[in-house]
PDB file of C-alpha atoms in Angstrom:
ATOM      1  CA  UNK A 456      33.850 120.920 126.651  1.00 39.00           C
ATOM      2  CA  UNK A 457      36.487 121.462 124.530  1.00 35.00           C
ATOM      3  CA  UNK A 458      35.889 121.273 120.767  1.00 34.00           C
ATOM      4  CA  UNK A 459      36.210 117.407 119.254  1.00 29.00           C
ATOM      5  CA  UNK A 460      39.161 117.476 117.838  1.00 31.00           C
ATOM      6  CA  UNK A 461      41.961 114.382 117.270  1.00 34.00           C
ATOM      7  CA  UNK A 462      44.895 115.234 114.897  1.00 37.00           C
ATOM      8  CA  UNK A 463      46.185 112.300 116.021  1.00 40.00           C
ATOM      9  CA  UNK A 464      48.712 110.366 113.242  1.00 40.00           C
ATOM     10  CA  UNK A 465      46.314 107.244 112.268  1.00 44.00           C
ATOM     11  CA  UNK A 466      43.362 108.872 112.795  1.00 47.00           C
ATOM     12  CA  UNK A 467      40.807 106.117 113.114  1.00 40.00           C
ATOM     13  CA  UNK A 468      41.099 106.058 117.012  1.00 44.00           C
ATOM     14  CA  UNK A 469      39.509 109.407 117.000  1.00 41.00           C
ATOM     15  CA  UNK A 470      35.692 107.800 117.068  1.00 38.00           C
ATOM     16  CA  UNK A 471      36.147 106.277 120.617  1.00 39.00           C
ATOM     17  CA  UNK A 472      37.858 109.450 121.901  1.00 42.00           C
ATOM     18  CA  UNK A 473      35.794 112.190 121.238  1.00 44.00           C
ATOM     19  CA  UNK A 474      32.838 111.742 123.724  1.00 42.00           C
ATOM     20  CA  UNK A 475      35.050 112.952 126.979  1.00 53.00           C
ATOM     21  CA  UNK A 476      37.486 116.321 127.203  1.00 87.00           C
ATOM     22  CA  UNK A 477      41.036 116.058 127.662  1.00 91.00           C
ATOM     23  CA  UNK A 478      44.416 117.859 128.441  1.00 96.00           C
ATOM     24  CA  UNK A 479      44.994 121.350 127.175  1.00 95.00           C
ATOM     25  CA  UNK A 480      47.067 123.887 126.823  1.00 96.00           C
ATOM     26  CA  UNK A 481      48.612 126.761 123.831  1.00 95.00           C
ATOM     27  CA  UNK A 482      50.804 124.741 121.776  1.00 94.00           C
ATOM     28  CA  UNK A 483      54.110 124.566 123.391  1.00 96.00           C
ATOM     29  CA  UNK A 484      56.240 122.729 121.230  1.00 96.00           C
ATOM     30  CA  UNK A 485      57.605 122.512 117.429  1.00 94.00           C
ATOM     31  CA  UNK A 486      58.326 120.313 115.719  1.00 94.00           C
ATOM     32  CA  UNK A 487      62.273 118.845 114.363  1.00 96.00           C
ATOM     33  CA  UNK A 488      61.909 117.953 110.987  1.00 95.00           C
ATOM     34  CA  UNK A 489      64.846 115.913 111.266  1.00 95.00           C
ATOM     35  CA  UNK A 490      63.397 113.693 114.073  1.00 95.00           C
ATOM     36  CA  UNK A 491      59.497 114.200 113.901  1.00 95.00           C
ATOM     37  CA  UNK A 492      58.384 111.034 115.672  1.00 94.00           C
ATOM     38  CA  UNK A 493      58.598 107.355 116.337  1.00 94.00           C
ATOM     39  CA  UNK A 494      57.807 106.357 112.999  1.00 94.00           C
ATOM     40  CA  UNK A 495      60.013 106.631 110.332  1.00 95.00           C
ATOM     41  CA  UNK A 496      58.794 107.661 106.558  1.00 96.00           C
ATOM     42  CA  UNK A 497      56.999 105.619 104.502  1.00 96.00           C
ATOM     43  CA  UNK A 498      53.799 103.723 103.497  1.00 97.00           C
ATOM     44  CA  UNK A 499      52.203 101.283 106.523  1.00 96.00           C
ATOM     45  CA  UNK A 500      49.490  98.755 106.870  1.00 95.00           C
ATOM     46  CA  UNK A 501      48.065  99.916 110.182  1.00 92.00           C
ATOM     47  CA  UNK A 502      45.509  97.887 112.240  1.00 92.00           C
ATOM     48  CA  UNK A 503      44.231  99.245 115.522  1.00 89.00           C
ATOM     49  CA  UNK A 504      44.378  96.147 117.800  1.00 91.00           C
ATOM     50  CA  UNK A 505      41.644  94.605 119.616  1.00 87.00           C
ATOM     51  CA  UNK A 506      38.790  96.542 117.253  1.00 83.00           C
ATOM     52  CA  UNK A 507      38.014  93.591 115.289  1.00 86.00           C
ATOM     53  CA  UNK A 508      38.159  95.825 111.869  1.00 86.00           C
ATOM     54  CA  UNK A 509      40.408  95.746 109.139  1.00 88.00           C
ATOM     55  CA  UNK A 510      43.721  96.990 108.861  1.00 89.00           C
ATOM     56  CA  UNK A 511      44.169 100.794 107.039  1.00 89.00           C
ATOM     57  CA  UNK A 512      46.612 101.840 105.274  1.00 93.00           C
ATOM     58  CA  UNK A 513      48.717 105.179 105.663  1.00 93.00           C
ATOM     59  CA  UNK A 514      51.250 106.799 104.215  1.00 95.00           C
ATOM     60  CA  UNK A 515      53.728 108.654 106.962  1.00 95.00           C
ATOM     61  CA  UNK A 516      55.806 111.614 105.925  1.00 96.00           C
ATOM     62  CA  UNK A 517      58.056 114.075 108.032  1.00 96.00           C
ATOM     63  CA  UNK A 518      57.438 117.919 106.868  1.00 96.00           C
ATOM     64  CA  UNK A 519      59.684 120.561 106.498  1.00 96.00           C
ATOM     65  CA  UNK A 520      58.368 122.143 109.472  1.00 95.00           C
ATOM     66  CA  UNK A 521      58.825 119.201 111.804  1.00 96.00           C
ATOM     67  CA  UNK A 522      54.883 118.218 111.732  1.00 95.00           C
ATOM     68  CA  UNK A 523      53.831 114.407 110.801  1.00 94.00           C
ATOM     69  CA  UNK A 524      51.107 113.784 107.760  1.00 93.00           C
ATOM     70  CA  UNK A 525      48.988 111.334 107.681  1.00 92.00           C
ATOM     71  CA  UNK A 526      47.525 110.551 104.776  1.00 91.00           C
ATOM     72  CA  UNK A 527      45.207 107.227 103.754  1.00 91.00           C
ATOM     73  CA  UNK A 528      46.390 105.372 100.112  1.00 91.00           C
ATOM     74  CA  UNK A 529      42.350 104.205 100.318  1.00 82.00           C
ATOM     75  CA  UNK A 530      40.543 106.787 102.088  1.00 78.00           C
ATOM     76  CA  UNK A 531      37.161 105.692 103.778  1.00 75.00           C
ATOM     77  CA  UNK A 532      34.002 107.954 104.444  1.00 75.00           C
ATOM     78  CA  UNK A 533      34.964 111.061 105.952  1.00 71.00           C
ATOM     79  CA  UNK A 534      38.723 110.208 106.447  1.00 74.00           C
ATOM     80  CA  UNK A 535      41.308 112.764 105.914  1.00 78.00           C
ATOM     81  CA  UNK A 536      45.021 113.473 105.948  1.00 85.00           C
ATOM     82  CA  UNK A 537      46.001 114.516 109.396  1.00 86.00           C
ATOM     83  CA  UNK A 538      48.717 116.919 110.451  1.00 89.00           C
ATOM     84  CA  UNK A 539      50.481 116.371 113.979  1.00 91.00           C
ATOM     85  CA  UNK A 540      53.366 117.342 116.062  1.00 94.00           C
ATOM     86  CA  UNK A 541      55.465 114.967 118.054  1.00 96.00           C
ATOM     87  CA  UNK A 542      58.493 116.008 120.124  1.00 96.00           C
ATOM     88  CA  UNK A 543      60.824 113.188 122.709  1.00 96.00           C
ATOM     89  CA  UNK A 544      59.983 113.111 126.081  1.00 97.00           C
ATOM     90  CA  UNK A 545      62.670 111.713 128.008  1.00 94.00           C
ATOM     91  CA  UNK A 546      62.254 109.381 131.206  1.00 94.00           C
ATOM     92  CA  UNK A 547      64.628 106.670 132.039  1.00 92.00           C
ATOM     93  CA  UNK A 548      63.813 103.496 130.481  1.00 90.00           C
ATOM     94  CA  UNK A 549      61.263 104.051 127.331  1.00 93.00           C
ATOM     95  CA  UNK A 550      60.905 105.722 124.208  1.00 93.00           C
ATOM     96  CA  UNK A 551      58.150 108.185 124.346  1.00 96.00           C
ATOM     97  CA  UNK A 552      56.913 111.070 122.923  1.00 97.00           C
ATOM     98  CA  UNK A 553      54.991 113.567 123.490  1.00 97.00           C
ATOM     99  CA  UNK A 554      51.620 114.099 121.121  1.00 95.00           C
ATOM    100  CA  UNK A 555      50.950 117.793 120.100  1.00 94.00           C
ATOM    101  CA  UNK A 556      47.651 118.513 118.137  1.00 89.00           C
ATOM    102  CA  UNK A 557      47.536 120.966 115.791  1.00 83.00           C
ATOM    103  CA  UNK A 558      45.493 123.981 116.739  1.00 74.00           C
ATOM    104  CA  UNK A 559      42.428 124.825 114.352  1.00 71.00           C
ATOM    105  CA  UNK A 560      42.964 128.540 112.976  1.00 72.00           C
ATOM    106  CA  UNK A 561      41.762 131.059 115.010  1.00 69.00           C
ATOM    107  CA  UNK A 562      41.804 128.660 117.927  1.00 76.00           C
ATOM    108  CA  UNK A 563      44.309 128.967 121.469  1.00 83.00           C
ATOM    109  CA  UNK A 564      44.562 125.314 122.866  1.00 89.00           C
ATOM    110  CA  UNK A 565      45.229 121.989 121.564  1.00 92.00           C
ATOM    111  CA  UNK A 566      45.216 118.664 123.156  1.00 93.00           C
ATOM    112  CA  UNK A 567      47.991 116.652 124.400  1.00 96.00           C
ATOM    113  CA  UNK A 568      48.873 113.067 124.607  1.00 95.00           C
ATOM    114  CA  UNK A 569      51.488 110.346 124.679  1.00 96.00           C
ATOM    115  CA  UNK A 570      53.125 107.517 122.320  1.00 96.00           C
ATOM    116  CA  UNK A 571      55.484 105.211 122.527  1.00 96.00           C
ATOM    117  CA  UNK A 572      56.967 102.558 120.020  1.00 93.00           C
ATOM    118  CA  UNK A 573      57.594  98.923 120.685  1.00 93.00           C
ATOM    119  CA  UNK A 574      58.856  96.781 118.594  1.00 92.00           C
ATOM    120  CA  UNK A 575      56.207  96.827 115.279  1.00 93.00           C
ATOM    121  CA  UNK A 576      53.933  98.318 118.035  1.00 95.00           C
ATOM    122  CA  UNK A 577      52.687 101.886 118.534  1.00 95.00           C
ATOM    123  CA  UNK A 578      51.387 102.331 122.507  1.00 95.00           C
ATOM    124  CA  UNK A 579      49.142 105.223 122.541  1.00 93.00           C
ATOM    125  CA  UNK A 580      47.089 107.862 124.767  1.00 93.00           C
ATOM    126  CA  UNK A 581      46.393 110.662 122.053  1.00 88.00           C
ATOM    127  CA  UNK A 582      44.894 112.594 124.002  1.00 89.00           C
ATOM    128  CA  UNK A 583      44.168 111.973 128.207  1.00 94.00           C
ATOM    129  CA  UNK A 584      41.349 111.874 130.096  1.00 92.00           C
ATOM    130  CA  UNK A 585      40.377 114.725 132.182  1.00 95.00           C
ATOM    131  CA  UNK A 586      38.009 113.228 134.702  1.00 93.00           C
ATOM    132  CA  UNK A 587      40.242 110.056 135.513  1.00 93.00           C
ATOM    133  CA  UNK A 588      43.557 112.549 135.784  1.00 96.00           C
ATOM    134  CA  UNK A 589      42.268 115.586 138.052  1.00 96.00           C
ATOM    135  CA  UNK A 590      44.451 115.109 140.951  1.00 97.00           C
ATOM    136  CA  UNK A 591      47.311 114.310 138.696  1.00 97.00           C
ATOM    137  CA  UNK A 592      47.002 117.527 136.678  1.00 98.00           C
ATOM    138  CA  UNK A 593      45.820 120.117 140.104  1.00 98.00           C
ATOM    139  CA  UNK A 594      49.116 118.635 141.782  1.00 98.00           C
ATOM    140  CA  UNK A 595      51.262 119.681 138.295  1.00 98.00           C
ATOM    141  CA  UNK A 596      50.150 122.943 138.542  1.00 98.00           C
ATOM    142  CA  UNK A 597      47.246 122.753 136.251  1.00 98.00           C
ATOM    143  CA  UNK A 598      43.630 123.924 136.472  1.00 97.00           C
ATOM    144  CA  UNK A 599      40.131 121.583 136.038  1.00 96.00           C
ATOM    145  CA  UNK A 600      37.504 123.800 134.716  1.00 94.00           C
ATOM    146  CA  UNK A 601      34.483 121.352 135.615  1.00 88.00           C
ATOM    147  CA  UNK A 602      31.426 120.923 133.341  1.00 80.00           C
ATOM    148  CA  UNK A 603      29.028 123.561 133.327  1.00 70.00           C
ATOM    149  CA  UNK A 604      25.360 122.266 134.785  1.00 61.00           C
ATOM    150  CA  UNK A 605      21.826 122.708 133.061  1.00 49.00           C
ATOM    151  CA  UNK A 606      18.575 122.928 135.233  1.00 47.00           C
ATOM    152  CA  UNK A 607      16.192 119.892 134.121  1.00 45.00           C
ATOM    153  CA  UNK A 608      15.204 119.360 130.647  1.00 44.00           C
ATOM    154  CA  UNK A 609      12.601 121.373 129.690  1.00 40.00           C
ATOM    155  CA  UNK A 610      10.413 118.972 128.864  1.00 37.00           C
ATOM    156  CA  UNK A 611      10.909 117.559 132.709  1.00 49.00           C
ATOM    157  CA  UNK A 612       9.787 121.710 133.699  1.00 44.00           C
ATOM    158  CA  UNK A 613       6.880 121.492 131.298  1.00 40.00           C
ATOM    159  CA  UNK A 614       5.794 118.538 132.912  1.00 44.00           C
ATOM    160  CA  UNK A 615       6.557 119.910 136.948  1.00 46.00           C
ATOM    161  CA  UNK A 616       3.942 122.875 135.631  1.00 49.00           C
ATOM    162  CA  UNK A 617       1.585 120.355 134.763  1.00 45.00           C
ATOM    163  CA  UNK A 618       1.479 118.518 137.765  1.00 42.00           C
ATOM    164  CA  UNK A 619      -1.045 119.193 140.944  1.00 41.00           C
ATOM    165  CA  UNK A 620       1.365 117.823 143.435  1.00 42.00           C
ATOM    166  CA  UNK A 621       4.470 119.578 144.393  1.00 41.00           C
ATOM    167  CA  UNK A 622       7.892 117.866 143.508  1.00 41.00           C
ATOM    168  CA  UNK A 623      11.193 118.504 144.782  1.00 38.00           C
ATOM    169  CA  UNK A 624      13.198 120.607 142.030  1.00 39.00           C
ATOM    170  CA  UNK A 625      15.582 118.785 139.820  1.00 39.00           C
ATOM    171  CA  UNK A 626      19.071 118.588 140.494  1.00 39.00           C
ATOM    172  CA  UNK A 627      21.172 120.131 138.044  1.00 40.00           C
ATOM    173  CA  UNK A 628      22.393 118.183 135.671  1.00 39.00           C
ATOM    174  CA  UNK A 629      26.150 118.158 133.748  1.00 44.00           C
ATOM    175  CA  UNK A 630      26.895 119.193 130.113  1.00 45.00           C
ATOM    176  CA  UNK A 631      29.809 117.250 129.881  1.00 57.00           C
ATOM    177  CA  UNK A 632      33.339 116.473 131.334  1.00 86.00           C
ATOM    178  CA  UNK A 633      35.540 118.311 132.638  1.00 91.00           C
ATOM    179  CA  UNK A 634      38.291 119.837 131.044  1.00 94.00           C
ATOM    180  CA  UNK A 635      42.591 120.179 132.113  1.00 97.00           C
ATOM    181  CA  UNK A 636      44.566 122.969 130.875  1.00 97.00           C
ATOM    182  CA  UNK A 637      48.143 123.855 131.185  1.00 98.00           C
ATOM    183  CA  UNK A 638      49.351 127.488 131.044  1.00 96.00           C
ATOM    184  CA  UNK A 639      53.114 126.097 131.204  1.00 97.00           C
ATOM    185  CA  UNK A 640      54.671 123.577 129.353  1.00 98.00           C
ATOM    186  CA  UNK A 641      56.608 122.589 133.085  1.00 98.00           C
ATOM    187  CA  UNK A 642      53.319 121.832 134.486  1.00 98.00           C
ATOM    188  CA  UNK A 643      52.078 120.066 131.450  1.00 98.00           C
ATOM    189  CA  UNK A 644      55.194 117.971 131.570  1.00 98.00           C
ATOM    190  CA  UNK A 645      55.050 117.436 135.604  1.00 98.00           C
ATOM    191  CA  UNK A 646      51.336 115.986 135.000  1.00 98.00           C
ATOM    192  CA  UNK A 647      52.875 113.936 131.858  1.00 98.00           C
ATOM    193  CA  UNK A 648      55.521 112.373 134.050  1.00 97.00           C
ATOM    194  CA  UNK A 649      52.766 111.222 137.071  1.00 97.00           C
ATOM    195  CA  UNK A 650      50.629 110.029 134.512  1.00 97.00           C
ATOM    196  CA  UNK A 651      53.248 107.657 132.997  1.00 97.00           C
ATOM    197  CA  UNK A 652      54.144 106.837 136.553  1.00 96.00           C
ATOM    198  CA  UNK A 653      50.826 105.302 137.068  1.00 93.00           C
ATOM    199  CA  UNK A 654      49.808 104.160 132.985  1.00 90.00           C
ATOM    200  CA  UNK A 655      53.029 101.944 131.982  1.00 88.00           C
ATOM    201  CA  UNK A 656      50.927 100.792 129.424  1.00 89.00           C
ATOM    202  CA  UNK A 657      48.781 102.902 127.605  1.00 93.00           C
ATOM    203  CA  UNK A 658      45.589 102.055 126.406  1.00 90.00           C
ATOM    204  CA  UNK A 659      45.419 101.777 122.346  1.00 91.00           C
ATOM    205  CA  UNK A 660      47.815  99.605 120.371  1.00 94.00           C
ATOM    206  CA  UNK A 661      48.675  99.791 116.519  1.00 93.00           C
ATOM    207  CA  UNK A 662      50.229  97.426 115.210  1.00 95.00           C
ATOM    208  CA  UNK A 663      52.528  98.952 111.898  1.00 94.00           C
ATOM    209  CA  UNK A 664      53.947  96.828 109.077  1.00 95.00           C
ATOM    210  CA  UNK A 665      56.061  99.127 106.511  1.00 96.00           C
ATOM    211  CA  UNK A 666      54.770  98.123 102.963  1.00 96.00           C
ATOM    212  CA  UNK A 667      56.622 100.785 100.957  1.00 95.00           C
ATOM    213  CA  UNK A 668      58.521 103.878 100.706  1.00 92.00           C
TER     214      UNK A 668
END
């Protein structure tokens, strides 16, 4: 499985994302500093619809090199600024973008995603689902690396040595999901296109009301 890891601008959705693996591939895109994403400058009350928690608040700022930061004005336990990249991704008839992580030092992937702004409303995948997309991505020109398995637990062996009666051996059992990369940003943005095809609406919603510069 690929390493939990969510840069995503308003980091709070990370929590329900990290228990499945996603799309990946070497970063393929920069980012313009002079158009670095849907949402302008500033500082934001942000609340993440339909959690039933209360509303954070962020402060958005385009960098020099074309990344986003993310920073809290009240940070909570364990929250930190976040640093993505977010480049236009143009199909007829909406405003998205395209969601770049950025890559860990020392690492060769990052995860990839989608966003688009409505109105006060941000429509987000941050990153996508493997499992859910594999024929999309294997018809793009991408490869599934599936889970590895385990044999049984060990204390379900300990237990088979135990026992006077013979059992049928365990089937093996999976580590975790599986796992889409992209060698090419064409393919990435052939699987992109088929999954917006299918998702017009994508499945987190932040709401954004600018409180300050």
């Amino acid at each position: 499985m690929m390493r939990p890891v969510l840069r995503l601008a308003f980091a709070m959705i990370a929590a329900t994302l990290l228990s499945s693996c996603w799309w990946v591939g070497p970063p393929f895109y920069k980012g313009d500093p002079a158009d670095a994403g849907p949402v302008r400058p500033g500082a934001y009350k942000v609340d993440l619809l339909g959690d039933g928690k209360p509303a954070h608040l962020y402060r958005v700022a385009w960098q020099p090199d074309g990344t986003i930061l993310v920073t809290p004005l009240r940070p909570r336990k364990d929250e930190q600024p976040s640093r993505v990249i977010m480049v236009r991704f143009v199909v007829a008839g909406r405003d998205l973008w395209i969601v770049q992580d950025m890559p860990d030092e020392g690492t060769a992937e990052v995860s990839y995603g989608l966003a688009e702004l409505r109105g006060d409303i941000l429509w987000l995948s941050p990153v996508i689902d493997c499992d859910t997309t594999e024929d999309i991505v294997r018809a793009a020109g991408g490869e599934v690396e599936e889970p590895a398995t385990t044999s049984a637990e060990e204390t379900d062996a300990a237990a088979a040595d135990n026992s006077t009666q013979a059992e049928p051996a365990a089937a093996p059992k999976p580590s975790g999901g599986a796992t889409c990369h992209f060698r090419d940003r064409a393919s990435l943005e052939r699987a992109l296109r088929a999954y917006v095809a299918t998702n017009p609406r994508f499945p987190e919603r932040i709401r954004l009301k600018r409180i300050g510069d």
